[in-house]
PDB file of C-alpha atoms in Angstrom:
ATOM      1  CA  VAL A   1       0.000   0.000   0.000  1.00  0.00           C
ATOM      2  CA  ALA A   2       1.414   3.370  -0.953  1.00  0.00           C
ATOM      3  CA  VAL A   3       1.818   5.966   1.733  1.00  0.00           C
ATOM      4  CA  ALA A   4       0.792   9.460   0.817  1.00  0.00           C
ATOM      5  CA  THR A   5       3.170  12.317   1.206  1.00  0.00           C
ATOM      6  CA  ASN A   6       1.421  15.016   3.264  1.00  0.00           C
ATOM      7  CA  GLY A   7      -1.739  12.899   2.866  1.00  0.00           C
ATOM      8  CA  THR A   8      -1.734  13.027  -0.955  1.00  0.00           C
ATOM      9  CA  LEU A   9      -0.429  10.412  -3.507  1.00  0.00           C
ATOM     10  CA  THR A  10       1.699  11.802  -6.282  1.00  0.00           C
ATOM     11  CA  PHE A  11       1.475  10.486  -9.879  1.00  0.00           C
ATOM     12  CA  ASP A  12       4.791   8.633  -9.583  1.00  0.00           C
ATOM     13  CA  GLU A  13       3.806   7.218  -6.195  1.00  0.00           C
ATOM     14  CA  LEU A  14       0.484   6.085  -7.652  1.00  0.00           C
ATOM     15  CA  HIS A  15       2.176   4.320 -10.581  1.00  0.00           C
ATOM     16  CA  ARG A  16       4.648   2.641  -8.237  1.00  0.00           C
ATOM     17  CA  ALA A  17       1.830   1.581  -5.996  1.00  0.00           C
ATOM     18  CA  MET A  18      -0.376   0.449  -8.901  1.00  0.00           C
ATOM     19  CA  PRO A  19       1.801  -0.671 -11.899  1.00  0.00           C
ATOM     20  CA  VAL A  20      -1.238  -1.905 -13.778  1.00  0.00           C
ATOM     21  CA  MET A  21      -2.584   1.615 -13.865  1.00  0.00           C
ATOM     22  CA  PHE A  22       0.791   2.766 -15.204  1.00  0.00           C
ATOM     23  CA  ILE A  23       0.505   0.330 -18.077  1.00  0.00           C
ATOM     24  CA  VAL A  24      -3.065   1.394 -18.713  1.00  0.00           C
ATOM     25  CA  ASP A  25      -1.996   5.040 -18.779  1.00  0.00           C
ATOM     26  CA  LEU A  26       0.851   4.315 -21.243  1.00  0.00           C
ATOM     27  CA  ALA A  27      -1.186   2.050 -23.484  1.00  0.00           C
ATOM     28  CA  PRO A  28      -2.647   4.821 -25.686  1.00  0.00           C
ATOM     29  CA  SER A  29       0.801   6.302 -26.279  1.00  0.00           C
ATOM     30  CA  VAL A  30       2.343   2.915 -27.050  1.00  0.00           C
ATOM     31  CA  LEU A  31      -0.504   1.984 -29.322  1.00  0.00           C
ATOM     32  CA  GLY A  32      -0.261   5.358 -31.036  1.00  0.00           C
ATOM     33  CA  ILE A  33       3.461   4.943 -31.665  1.00  0.00           C
ATOM     34  CA  ALA A  34       2.964   1.358 -32.824  1.00  0.00           C
ATOM     35  CA  GLY A  35       0.172   2.452 -35.122  1.00  0.00           C
ATOM     36  CA  ALA A  36       2.326   5.207 -36.532  1.00  0.00           C
ATOM     37  CA  LEU A  37       5.179   2.744 -37.163  1.00  0.00           C
ATOM     38  CA  VAL A  38       2.791   0.310 -38.801  1.00  0.00           C
ATOM     39  CA  GLY A  39       1.436   3.131 -40.946  1.00  0.00           C
ATOM     40  CA  VAL A  40       4.954   4.158 -42.023  1.00  0.00           C
ATOM     41  CA  LEU A  41       5.905   0.556 -42.748  1.00  0.00           C
ATOM     42  CA  TYR A  42       2.681   0.004 -44.696  1.00  0.00           C
ATOM     43  CA  HIS A  43       3.243   3.179 -46.699  1.00  0.00           C
ATOM     44  CA  ARG A  44       6.805   2.168 -47.492  1.00  0.00           C
ATOM     45  CA  LEU A  45       5.704  -1.350 -48.378  1.00  0.00           C
ATOM     46  CA  HIS A  46       2.983   0.042 -50.625  1.00  0.00           C
ATOM     47  CA  ARG A  47       5.468   2.321 -52.369  1.00  0.00           C
ATOM     48  CA  ALA A  48       7.925  -0.570 -52.756  1.00  0.00           C
ATOM     49  CA  GLN A  49       5.181  -2.726 -54.236  1.00  0.00           C
ATOM     50  CA  ALA A  50       4.195   0.077 -56.598  1.00  0.00           C
ATOM     51  CA  ARG A  51       7.816   0.541 -57.702  1.00  0.00           C
ATOM     52  CA  THR A  52       8.227  -3.212 -58.132  1.00  0.00           C
ATOM     53  CA  GLN A  53       5.072  -3.417 -60.216  1.00  0.00           C
ATOM     54  CA  ALA A  54       6.107  -0.429 -62.321  1.00  0.00           C
ATOM     55  CA  LEU A  55       9.563  -1.946 -62.842  1.00  0.00           C
ATOM     56  CA  ALA A  56       8.024  -5.293 -63.766  1.00  0.00           C
ATOM     57  CA  GLU A  57       5.702  -3.593 -66.257  1.00  0.00           C
ATOM     58  CA  GLU A  58       8.614  -1.628 -67.723  1.00  0.00           C
ATOM     59  CA  ILE A  59      10.710  -4.782 -68.073  1.00  0.00           C
ATOM     60  CA  ALA A  60       7.773  -6.629 -69.628  1.00  0.00           C
ATOM     61  CA  ALA A  61       7.160  -3.760 -72.043  1.00  0.00           C
ATOM     62  CA  THR A  62      10.855  -3.653 -72.973  1.00  0.00           C
ATOM     63  CA  TRP A  63      10.977  -7.402 -73.490  1.00  0.00           C
ATOM     64  CA  THR A  64       7.808  -7.278 -75.551  1.00  0.00           C
ATOM     65  CA  ALA A  65       9.172  -4.450 -77.705  1.00  0.00           C
ATOM     66  CA  ASP A  66      12.503  -6.249 -78.142  1.00  0.00           C
ATOM     67  CA  LEU A  67      10.702  -9.468 -79.032  1.00  0.00           C
ATOM     68  CA  GLN A  68       8.461  -7.701 -81.528  1.00  0.00           C
ATOM     69  CA  ARG A  69      11.453  -5.945 -83.057  1.00  0.00           C
ATOM     70  CA  ALA A  70      13.395  -9.210 -83.250  1.00  0.00           C
ATOM     71  CA  ASN A  71      10.396 -10.939 -84.817  1.00  0.00           C
ATOM     72  CA  GLY A  72      10.055  -8.100 -87.301  1.00  0.00           C
ATOM     73  CA  GLU A  73      13.738  -8.256 -88.208  1.00  0.00           C
ATOM     74  CA  LEU A  74      13.565 -12.035 -88.536  1.00  0.00           C
ATOM     75  CA  ALA A  75      10.488 -11.821 -90.743  1.00  0.00           C
ATOM     76  CA  GLN A  76      12.150  -9.152 -92.873  1.00  0.00           C
ATOM     77  CA  ALA A  77      15.358 -11.179 -93.137  1.00  0.00           C
ATOM     78  CA  MET A  78      13.383 -14.246 -94.208  1.00  0.00           C
ATOM     79  CA  ASP A  79      11.465 -12.168 -96.742  1.00  0.00           C
ATOM     80  CA  GLN A  80      14.687 -10.682 -98.115  1.00  0.00           C
ATOM     81  CA  GLN A  81      16.224 -14.142 -98.282  1.00  0.00           C
ATOM     82  CA  GLN A  82      13.206 -15.503-100.131  1.00  0.00           C
ATOM     83  CA  ARG A  83      13.254 -12.605-102.595  1.00  0.00           C
ATOM     84  CA  LEU A  84      16.989 -13.104-103.070  1.00  0.00           C
ATOM     85  CA  TYR A  85      16.548 -16.818-103.808  1.00  0.00           C
ATOM     86  CA  SER A  86      13.765 -16.020-106.238  1.00  0.00           C
ATOM     87  CA  ALA A  87      15.786 -13.309-107.970  1.00  0.00           C
ATOM     88  CA  VAL A  88      18.923 -15.442-108.168  1.00  0.00           C
ATOM     89  CA  SER A  89      16.936 -18.347-109.594  1.00  0.00           C
ATOM     90  CA  HIS A  90      15.435 -16.048-112.214  1.00  0.00           C
ATOM     91  CA  GLU A  91      18.808 -14.543-113.107  1.00  0.00           C
ATOM     92  CA  LEU A  92      20.467 -17.960-113.353  1.00  0.00           C
ATOM     93  CA  ARG A  93      17.762 -19.421-115.555  1.00  0.00           C
ATOM     94  CA  THR A  94      18.365 -17.161-118.578  1.00  0.00           C
ATOM     95  CA  PRO A  95      22.117 -17.670-119.089  1.00  0.00           C
ATOM     96  CA  LEU A  96      21.923 -21.368-118.187  1.00  0.00           C
ATOM     97  CA  THR A  97      19.137 -21.870-120.719  1.00  0.00           C
ATOM     98  CA  SER A  98      21.248 -20.062-123.304  1.00  0.00           C
ATOM     99  CA  ILE A  99      24.309 -22.191-122.547  1.00  0.00           C
ATOM    100  CA  LEU A 100      22.340 -25.447-122.702  1.00  0.00           C
ATOM    101  CA  GLY A 101      20.545 -24.434-125.888  1.00  0.00           C
ATOM    102  CA  TYR A 102      23.653 -23.464-127.841  1.00  0.00           C
ATOM    103  CA  THR A 103      25.557 -26.483-126.505  1.00  0.00           C
ATOM    104  CA  GLN A 104      22.836 -28.805-127.789  1.00  0.00           C
ATOM    105  CA  LEU A 105      22.925 -27.077-131.167  1.00  0.00           C
ATOM    106  CA  VAL A 106      26.660 -27.599-131.457  1.00  0.00           C
ATOM    107  CA  GLU A 107      26.409 -31.241-130.348  1.00  0.00           C
ATOM    108  CA  THR A 108      23.377 -32.394-132.306  1.00  0.00           C
ATOM    109  CA  ILE A 109      23.371 -30.339-135.488  1.00  0.00           C
ATOM    110  CA  ASP A 110      25.941 -30.362-138.251  1.00  0.00           C
ATOM    111  CA  VAL A 111      26.715 -26.650-138.321  1.00  0.00           C
ATOM    112  CA  ALA A 112      29.219 -24.701-140.333  1.00  0.00           C
ATOM    113  CA  PRO A 113      32.344 -23.452-138.539  1.00  0.00           C
ATOM    114  CA  VAL A 114      31.103 -19.874-138.735  1.00  0.00           C
ATOM    115  CA  GLU A 115      27.826 -20.754-137.044  1.00  0.00           C
ATOM    116  CA  ALA A 116      29.615 -22.903-134.481  1.00  0.00           C
ATOM    117  CA  SER A 117      31.870 -19.968-133.683  1.00  0.00           C
ATOM    118  CA  GLU A 118      28.816 -17.774-133.127  1.00  0.00           C
ATOM    119  CA  TYR A 119      27.282 -20.370-130.814  1.00  0.00           C
ATOM    120  CA  VAL A 120      30.511 -20.659-128.843  1.00  0.00           C
ATOM    121  CA  HIS A 121      30.588 -16.879-128.537  1.00  0.00           C
ATOM    122  CA  GLU A 122      27.054 -16.868-127.124  1.00  0.00           C
ATOM    123  CA  ILE A 123      28.043 -19.603-124.673  1.00  0.00           C
ATOM    124  CA  TYR A 124      31.048 -17.530-123.645  1.00  0.00           C
ATOM    125  CA  GLN A 125      28.875 -14.440-123.123  1.00  0.00           C
ATOM    126  CA  ALA A 126      26.385 -16.331-120.971  1.00  0.00           C
ATOM    127  CA  SER A 127      29.175 -17.963-118.975  1.00  0.00           C
ATOM    128  CA  SER A 128      30.822 -14.593-118.399  1.00  0.00           C
ATOM    129  CA  PHE A 129      27.577 -13.196-117.042  1.00  0.00           C
ATOM    130  CA  LEU A 130      27.207 -16.183-114.718  1.00  0.00           C
ATOM    131  CA  LEU A 131      30.737 -15.648-113.415  1.00  0.00           C
ATOM    132  CA  GLN A 132      30.040 -11.941-112.913  1.00  0.00           C
ATOM    133  CA  MET A 133      26.862 -12.700-110.991  1.00  0.00           C
ATOM    134  CA  VAL A 134      28.583 -15.264-108.768  1.00  0.00           C
ATOM    135  CA  ASN A 135      31.376 -12.797-107.987  1.00  0.00           C
ATOM    136  CA  GLU A 136      28.870 -10.056-107.173  1.00  0.00           C
ATOM    137  CA  LEU A 137      26.836 -12.406-104.977  1.00  0.00           C
ATOM    138  CA  LEU A 138      29.983 -13.350-103.070  1.00  0.00           C
ATOM    139  CA  GLU A 139      30.810  -9.671-102.685  1.00  0.00           C
ATOM    140  CA  VAL A 140      27.348  -8.874-101.319  1.00  0.00           C
ATOM    141  CA  ALA A 141      27.481 -11.899 -99.010  1.00  0.00           C
ATOM    142  CA  LYS A 142      30.792 -10.716 -97.599  1.00  0.00           C
ATOM    143  CA  LEU A 143      29.444  -7.186 -97.179  1.00  0.00           C
ATOM    144  CA  SER A 144      26.488  -8.573 -95.245  1.00  0.00           C
ATOM    145  CA  ARG A 145      28.421 -11.043 -93.119  1.00  0.00           C
ATOM    146  CA  THR A 146      31.884  -9.708 -92.265  1.00  0.00           C
ATOM    147  CA  GLY A 147      32.209  -6.569 -94.350  1.00  0.00           C
ATOM    148  CA  LEU A 148      34.918  -5.439 -96.757  1.00  0.00           C
ATOM    149  CA  THR A 149      38.038  -3.711 -95.507  1.00  0.00           C
ATOM    150  CA  VAL A 150      38.446  -0.101 -96.587  1.00  0.00           C
ATOM    151  CA  ALA A 151      41.737   1.741 -96.050  1.00  0.00           C
ATOM    152  CA  LEU A 152      41.332   5.510 -96.251  1.00  0.00           C
ATOM    153  CA  GLU A 153      44.320   7.636 -97.191  1.00  0.00           C
ATOM    154  CA  ASP A 154      45.171  10.600 -99.387  1.00  0.00           C
ATOM    155  CA  ILE A 155      45.461   9.364-102.982  1.00  0.00           C
ATOM    156  CA  ASP A 156      45.847  10.762-106.480  1.00  0.00           C
ATOM    157  CA  CYS A 157      42.320  10.076-107.721  1.00  0.00           C
ATOM    158  CA  CYS A 158      43.155  11.245-111.242  1.00  0.00           C
ATOM    159  CA  ALA A 159      45.765   8.493-111.471  1.00  0.00           C
ATOM    160  CA  VAL A 160      43.062   5.980-110.535  1.00  0.00           C
ATOM    161  CA  VAL A 161      40.762   7.395-113.231  1.00  0.00           C
ATOM    162  CA  GLU A 162      43.514   7.165-115.857  1.00  0.00           C
ATOM    163  CA  ASN A 163      44.273   3.596-114.838  1.00  0.00           C
ATOM    164  CA  VAL A 164      40.654   2.422-115.048  1.00  0.00           C
ATOM    165  CA  THR A 165      39.859   4.201-118.314  1.00  0.00           C
ATOM    166  CA  GLY A 166      43.028   2.760-119.836  1.00  0.00           C
ATOM    167  CA  LEU A 167      41.995  -0.756-118.874  1.00  0.00           C
ATOM    168  CA  LEU A 168      38.430  -0.368-120.179  1.00  0.00           C
ATOM    169  CA  ARG A 169      39.197   1.552-123.382  1.00  0.00           C
ATOM    170  CA  PRO A 170      39.559  -1.646-125.453  1.00  0.00           C
ATOM    171  CA  LEU A 171      36.112  -2.729-124.253  1.00  0.00           C
ATOM    172  CA  ALA A 172      34.684   0.627-125.347  1.00  0.00           C
ATOM    173  CA  ASP A 173      36.477   0.430-128.694  1.00  0.00           C
ATOM    174  CA  ALA A 174      34.988  -3.018-129.285  1.00  0.00           C
ATOM    175  CA  SER A 175      31.530  -1.467-128.837  1.00  0.00           C
ATOM    176  CA  ASP A 176      32.321   1.464-131.173  1.00  0.00           C
ATOM    177  CA  LEU A 177      32.325   3.872-128.229  1.00  0.00           C
ATOM    178  CA  THR A 178      34.789   6.604-127.347  1.00  0.00           C
ATOM    179  CA  LEU A 179      36.042   6.604-123.756  1.00  0.00           C
ATOM    180  CA  VAL A 180      37.895   9.696-122.563  1.00  0.00           C
ATOM    181  CA  ALA A 181      39.118  10.977-119.202  1.00  0.00           C
ATOM    182  CA  SER A 182      38.837  14.680-118.481  1.00  0.00           C
ATOM    183  CA  ASP A 183      40.319  15.654-115.142  1.00  0.00           C
ATOM    184  CA  SER A 184      42.306  18.210-113.199  1.00  0.00           C
ATOM    185  CA  ALA A 185      45.885  17.010-112.888  1.00  0.00           C
ATOM    186  CA  GLY A 186      47.115  16.454-109.362  1.00  0.00           C
ATOM    187  CA  LEU A 187      43.641  16.192-107.860  1.00  0.00           C
ATOM    188  CA  HIS A 188      43.823  14.338-104.545  1.00  0.00           C
ATOM    189  CA  CYS A 189      41.013  12.833-102.488  1.00  0.00           C
ATOM    190  CA  ARG A 190      40.734  10.695 -99.369  1.00  0.00           C
ATOM    191  CA  ALA A 191      39.726   7.184-100.391  1.00  0.00           C
ATOM    192  CA  ASP A 192      40.783   3.567-100.753  1.00  0.00           C
ATOM    193  CA  THR A 193      42.612   3.102-104.056  1.00  0.00           C
ATOM    194  CA  VAL A 194      41.422  -0.476-104.611  1.00  0.00           C
ATOM    195  CA  ARG A 195      37.791   0.261-103.697  1.00  0.00           C
ATOM    196  CA  LEU A 196      37.696   3.439-105.796  1.00  0.00           C
ATOM    197  CA  ARG A 197      39.108   1.507-108.744  1.00  0.00           C
ATOM    198  CA  GLN A 198      36.473  -1.185-108.189  1.00  0.00           C
ATOM    199  CA  THR A 199      33.693   1.409-108.112  1.00  0.00           C
ATOM    200  CA  LEU A 200      34.842   3.278-111.227  1.00  0.00           C
ATOM    201  CA  THR A 201      35.343   0.015-113.116  1.00  0.00           C
ATOM    202  CA  ASN A 202      31.742  -0.931-112.418  1.00  0.00           C
ATOM    203  CA  LEU A 203      30.367   2.499-113.364  1.00  0.00           C
ATOM    204  CA  ILE A 204      32.332   2.746-116.617  1.00  0.00           C
ATOM    205  CA  ALA A 205      31.559  -0.874-117.564  1.00  0.00           C
ATOM    206  CA  ASN A 206      27.861  -0.135-117.023  1.00  0.00           C
ATOM    207  CA  ALA A 207      28.119   2.982-119.194  1.00  0.00           C
ATOM    208  CA  ILE A 208      29.635   0.875-121.971  1.00  0.00           C
ATOM    209  CA  LYS A 209      26.998  -1.827-121.544  1.00  0.00           C
ATOM    210  CA  TYR A 210      24.060   0.591-121.754  1.00  0.00           C
ATOM    211  CA  SER A 211      25.403   2.779-124.576  1.00  0.00           C
ATOM    212  CA  ASP A 212      24.878   1.939-128.221  1.00  0.00           C
ATOM    213  CA  SER A 213      26.983   4.781-129.594  1.00  0.00           C
ATOM    214  CA  GLY A 214      28.621   8.065-128.665  1.00  0.00           C
ATOM    215  CA  THR A 215      31.198   9.116-126.106  1.00  0.00           C
ATOM    216  CA  ILE A 216      31.686   8.232-122.465  1.00  0.00           C
ATOM    217  CA  VAL A 217      33.438  10.922-120.447  1.00  0.00           C
ATOM    218  CA  VAL A 218      34.979  10.406-117.021  1.00  0.00           C
ATOM    219  CA  ARG A 219      35.390  13.856-115.504  1.00  0.00           C
ATOM    220  CA  SER A 220      37.104  14.746-112.221  1.00  0.00           C
ATOM    221  CA  ALA A 221      37.027  18.115-110.482  1.00  0.00           C
ATOM    222  CA  GLU A 222      37.135  19.769-107.081  1.00  0.00           C
ATOM    223  CA  VAL A 223      33.683  21.059-106.122  1.00  0.00           C
ATOM    224  CA  ASP A 224      32.921  22.872-102.860  1.00  0.00           C
ATOM    225  CA  GLY A 225      35.884  21.430-101.015  1.00  0.00           C
ATOM    226  CA  ALA A 226      35.258  17.864-102.181  1.00  0.00           C
ATOM    227  CA  VAL A 227      36.300  15.788-105.182  1.00  0.00           C
ATOM    228  CA  GLU A 228      33.680  14.704-107.708  1.00  0.00           C
ATOM    229  CA  ILE A 229      34.206  12.023-110.336  1.00  0.00           C
ATOM    230  CA  GLU A 230      31.452  11.782-112.949  1.00  0.00           C
ATOM    231  CA  VAL A 231      30.869   9.028-115.491  1.00  0.00           C
ATOM    232  CA  ILE A 232      28.830  10.631-118.270  1.00  0.00           C
ATOM    233  CA  ASP A 233      27.366   8.584-121.116  1.00  0.00           C
ATOM    234  CA  GLN A 234      25.063   9.190-124.073  1.00  0.00           C
ATOM    235  CA  GLY A 235      23.277   5.885-123.661  1.00  0.00           C
ATOM    236  CA  ARG A 236      19.734   4.787-122.974  1.00  0.00           C
ATOM    237  CA  GLY A 237      19.126   7.010-119.975  1.00  0.00           C
ATOM    238  CA  ILE A 238      17.073   6.274-116.876  1.00  0.00           C
ATOM    239  CA  ALA A 239      13.496   7.182-115.991  1.00  0.00           C
ATOM    240  CA  ALA A 240      13.128   9.445-112.950  1.00  0.00           C
ATOM    241  CA  HIS A 241      11.343   6.801-110.872  1.00  0.00           C
ATOM    242  CA  ASP A 242      14.193   4.352-111.494  1.00  0.00           C
ATOM    243  CA  LEU A 243      17.090   6.557-110.375  1.00  0.00           C
ATOM    244  CA  GLU A 244      17.121   4.980-106.903  1.00  0.00           C
ATOM    245  CA  ARG A 245      15.853   1.543-107.880  1.00  0.00           C
ATOM    246  CA  ILE A 246      18.977   0.879-109.927  1.00  0.00           C
ATOM    247  CA  PHE A 247      20.902   0.612-106.646  1.00  0.00           C
ATOM    248  CA  GLU A 248      18.639  -2.203-105.452  1.00  0.00           C
ATOM    249  CA  PRO A 249      19.708  -5.823-106.019  1.00  0.00           C
ATOM    250  CA  PHE A 250      18.261  -7.463-109.134  1.00  0.00           C
ATOM    251  CA  ALA A 251      16.215  -4.373-109.996  1.00  0.00           C
ATOM    252  CA  GLN A 252      15.211  -4.203-113.655  1.00  0.00           C
ATOM    253  CA  THR A 253      14.365  -0.726-114.863  1.00  0.00           C
ATOM    254  CA  ASP A 254      12.088   0.225-117.711  1.00  0.00           C
ATOM    255  CA  ASP A 255      14.976   1.152-119.991  1.00  0.00           C
ATOM    256  CA  ARG A 256      17.436  -1.596-119.044  1.00  0.00           C
ATOM    257  CA  ASP A 257      15.360  -4.730-119.464  1.00  0.00           C
ATOM    258  CA  GLY A 258      16.955  -7.283-121.723  1.00  0.00           C
ATOM    259  CA  THR A 259      20.509  -6.388-120.707  1.00  0.00           C
ATOM    260  CA  ASP A 260      22.368  -8.864-118.539  1.00  0.00           C
ATOM    261  CA  SER A 261      22.760  -7.184-115.180  1.00  0.00           C
ATOM    262  CA  THR A 262      22.053  -8.100-111.564  1.00  0.00           C
ATOM    263  CA  GLY A 263      22.267  -4.578-110.180  1.00  0.00           C
ATOM    264  CA  LEU A 264      24.530  -5.922-107.450  1.00  0.00           C
ATOM    265  CA  GLY A 265      27.521  -3.999-108.757  1.00  0.00           C
ATOM    266  CA  LEU A 266      25.842  -0.646-108.169  1.00  0.00           C
ATOM    267  CA  LEU A 267      24.712  -1.747-104.715  1.00  0.00           C
ATOM    268  CA  VAL A 268      28.253  -2.757-103.746  1.00  0.00           C
ATOM    269  CA  SER A 269      29.676   0.435-105.243  1.00  0.00           C
ATOM    270  CA  ARG A 270      27.333   2.640-103.234  1.00  0.00           C
ATOM    271  CA  VAL A 271      28.158   0.819 -99.985  1.00  0.00           C
ATOM    272  CA  LEU A 272      31.888   1.171-100.670  1.00  0.00           C
ATOM    273  CA  VAL A 273      31.645   4.873-101.532  1.00  0.00           C
ATOM    274  CA  GLU A 274      29.558   5.587 -98.435  1.00  0.00           C
ATOM    275  CA  SER A 275      32.105   3.730 -96.303  1.00  0.00           C
ATOM    276  CA  MET A 276      34.663   6.236 -97.629  1.00  0.00           C
ATOM    277  CA  ASP A 277      32.466   9.101 -96.347  1.00  0.00           C
ATOM    278  CA  GLY A 278      31.285   9.801 -99.873  1.00  0.00           C
ATOM    279  CA  THR A 279      28.119   9.565-101.945  1.00  0.00           C
ATOM    280  CA  LEU A 280      27.171   7.831-105.184  1.00  0.00           C
ATOM    281  CA  THR A 281      24.208   9.264-107.069  1.00  0.00           C
ATOM    282  CA  ALA A 282      22.660   8.905-110.505  1.00  0.00           C
ATOM    283  CA  HIS A 283      21.096  11.546-112.745  1.00  0.00           C
ATOM    284  CA  SER A 284      19.347  11.352-116.089  1.00  0.00           C
ATOM    285  CA  ASP A 285      17.010  13.545-118.081  1.00  0.00           C
ATOM    286  CA  GLY A 286      15.054  10.456-119.005  1.00  0.00           C
ATOM    287  CA  PRO A 287      15.095   7.603-121.502  1.00  0.00           C
ATOM    288  CA  GLY A 288      17.268   8.331-124.514  1.00  0.00           C
ATOM    289  CA  HIS A 289      19.155  11.174-122.826  1.00  0.00           C
ATOM    290  CA  GLY A 290      22.101   9.376-121.277  1.00  0.00           C
ATOM    291  CA  SER A 291      23.122   9.155-117.633  1.00  0.00           C
ATOM    292  CA  VAL A 292      25.507  10.711-115.148  1.00  0.00           C
ATOM    293  CA  PHE A 293      26.858   8.740-112.197  1.00  0.00           C
ATOM    294  CA  ARG A 294      28.558  11.001-109.684  1.00  0.00           C
ATOM    295  CA  VAL A 295      31.006   9.862-106.996  1.00  0.00           C
ATOM    296  CA  ARG A 296      31.659  12.550-104.395  1.00  0.00           C
ATOM    297  CA  LEU A 297      34.561  11.999-101.983  1.00  0.00           C
ATOM    298  CA  PRO A 298      36.281  14.106 -99.321  1.00  0.00           C
ATOM    299  CA  ALA A 299      39.332  16.029-100.460  1.00  0.00           C
ATOM    300  CA  ALA A 300      42.751  15.009 -99.141  1.00  0.00           C
ATOM    301  CA  THR A 301      43.176  15.899 -95.461  1.00  0.00           C
ATOM    302  CA  GLY A 302      46.765  15.003 -94.650  1.00  0.00           C
ATOM    303  CA  ASP A 303      45.550  12.650 -91.902  1.00  0.00           C
ATOM    304  CA  ALA A 304      47.097   9.272 -91.213  1.00  0.00           C
ATOM    305  CA  ARG A 305      45.867   6.116 -92.920  1.00  0.00           C
ATOM    306  CA  GLU A 306      42.592   4.803 -91.457  1.00  0.00           C
ATOM    307  CA  VAL A 307      41.258   1.278 -91.852  1.00  0.00           C
ATOM    308  CA  ARG A 308      37.546   0.557 -91.467  1.00  0.00           C
ATOM    309  CA  VAL A 309      34.998  -2.042 -92.530  1.00  0.00           C
ATOM    310  CA  ALA A 310      32.234  -1.479 -95.075  1.00  0.00           C
ATOM    311  CA  LEU A 311      29.053  -3.335 -94.138  1.00  0.00           C
ATOM    312  CA  LEU A 312      25.789  -3.821 -95.975  1.00  0.00           C
ATOM    313  CA  GLU A 313      23.090  -2.940 -93.449  1.00  0.00           C
ATOM    314  CA  ARG A 314      19.550  -4.260 -93.628  1.00  0.00           C
ATOM    315  CA  GLU A 315      16.705  -1.832 -93.846  1.00  0.00           C
ATOM    316  CA  PRO A 316      15.019  -1.324 -90.467  1.00  0.00           C
ATOM    317  CA  ALA A 317      11.960  -3.433 -89.903  1.00  0.00           C
ATOM    318  CA  ALA A 318       8.660  -1.593 -90.199  1.00  0.00           C
TER     319      ALA A 318
END
């Protein structure tokens, strides 16, 4: 029993005398603190759950987008592969049919030597086209898979032009065409000598192939701080809507049907020129008005030699 001081129990004395009452008095405070802690913990748990759910939704959305993109790229790749197989089959059929047909004529028919010589020439032409197509297909395959090495350095581009035109002049002469090089002596650009020679060879050979008469001019000049090399012919010309299509594989334009060509050479040439920080474009005033193929490359910079890889990139999936 607690004894009152001066006849009155103090609060502390009462709690010491009656501990149960002390607990009862503290209960609201303890419960309040506990409730507050529970509320804080619940709020934090709720926020953590919300963040976890948001993160899960973001991850799911990202995975879904990546999966859709991958599926789109796979579908596009399969479509491109199917179109390539179809185009290659079509391109192979014509020269193979020609080779088989003329071979059978030579084997089964008693032909004069002059006619036999003509048949052999046709077989040779068809075989040459097949070899060209196989080489171009291998080139495109390498561009797509591992890429082609490009070594950029300051070069005498006019010397490259002279070299290529000299090599192809007999081919032009055989087609009754005049091939001339018009350039500024000592013109230097930044490019890969081998790849530039490959590109110009393809452009000039195409000009010869699609020209029935006239002159083919290869002109080099410095324009706005860059070097431009133009292959100008007086051949069949190109319709406006075909000026970009000619750079697509196996594209047959309105004015070039009937001429053996896969279109792969122009595709490879554009990829190579772009890998040298340049551009390859085509211009024509229309069928019957000739064509101009323009290679634009950076001028010489004096920088050290740089090696890079030219790759053929797929078009992004829609």
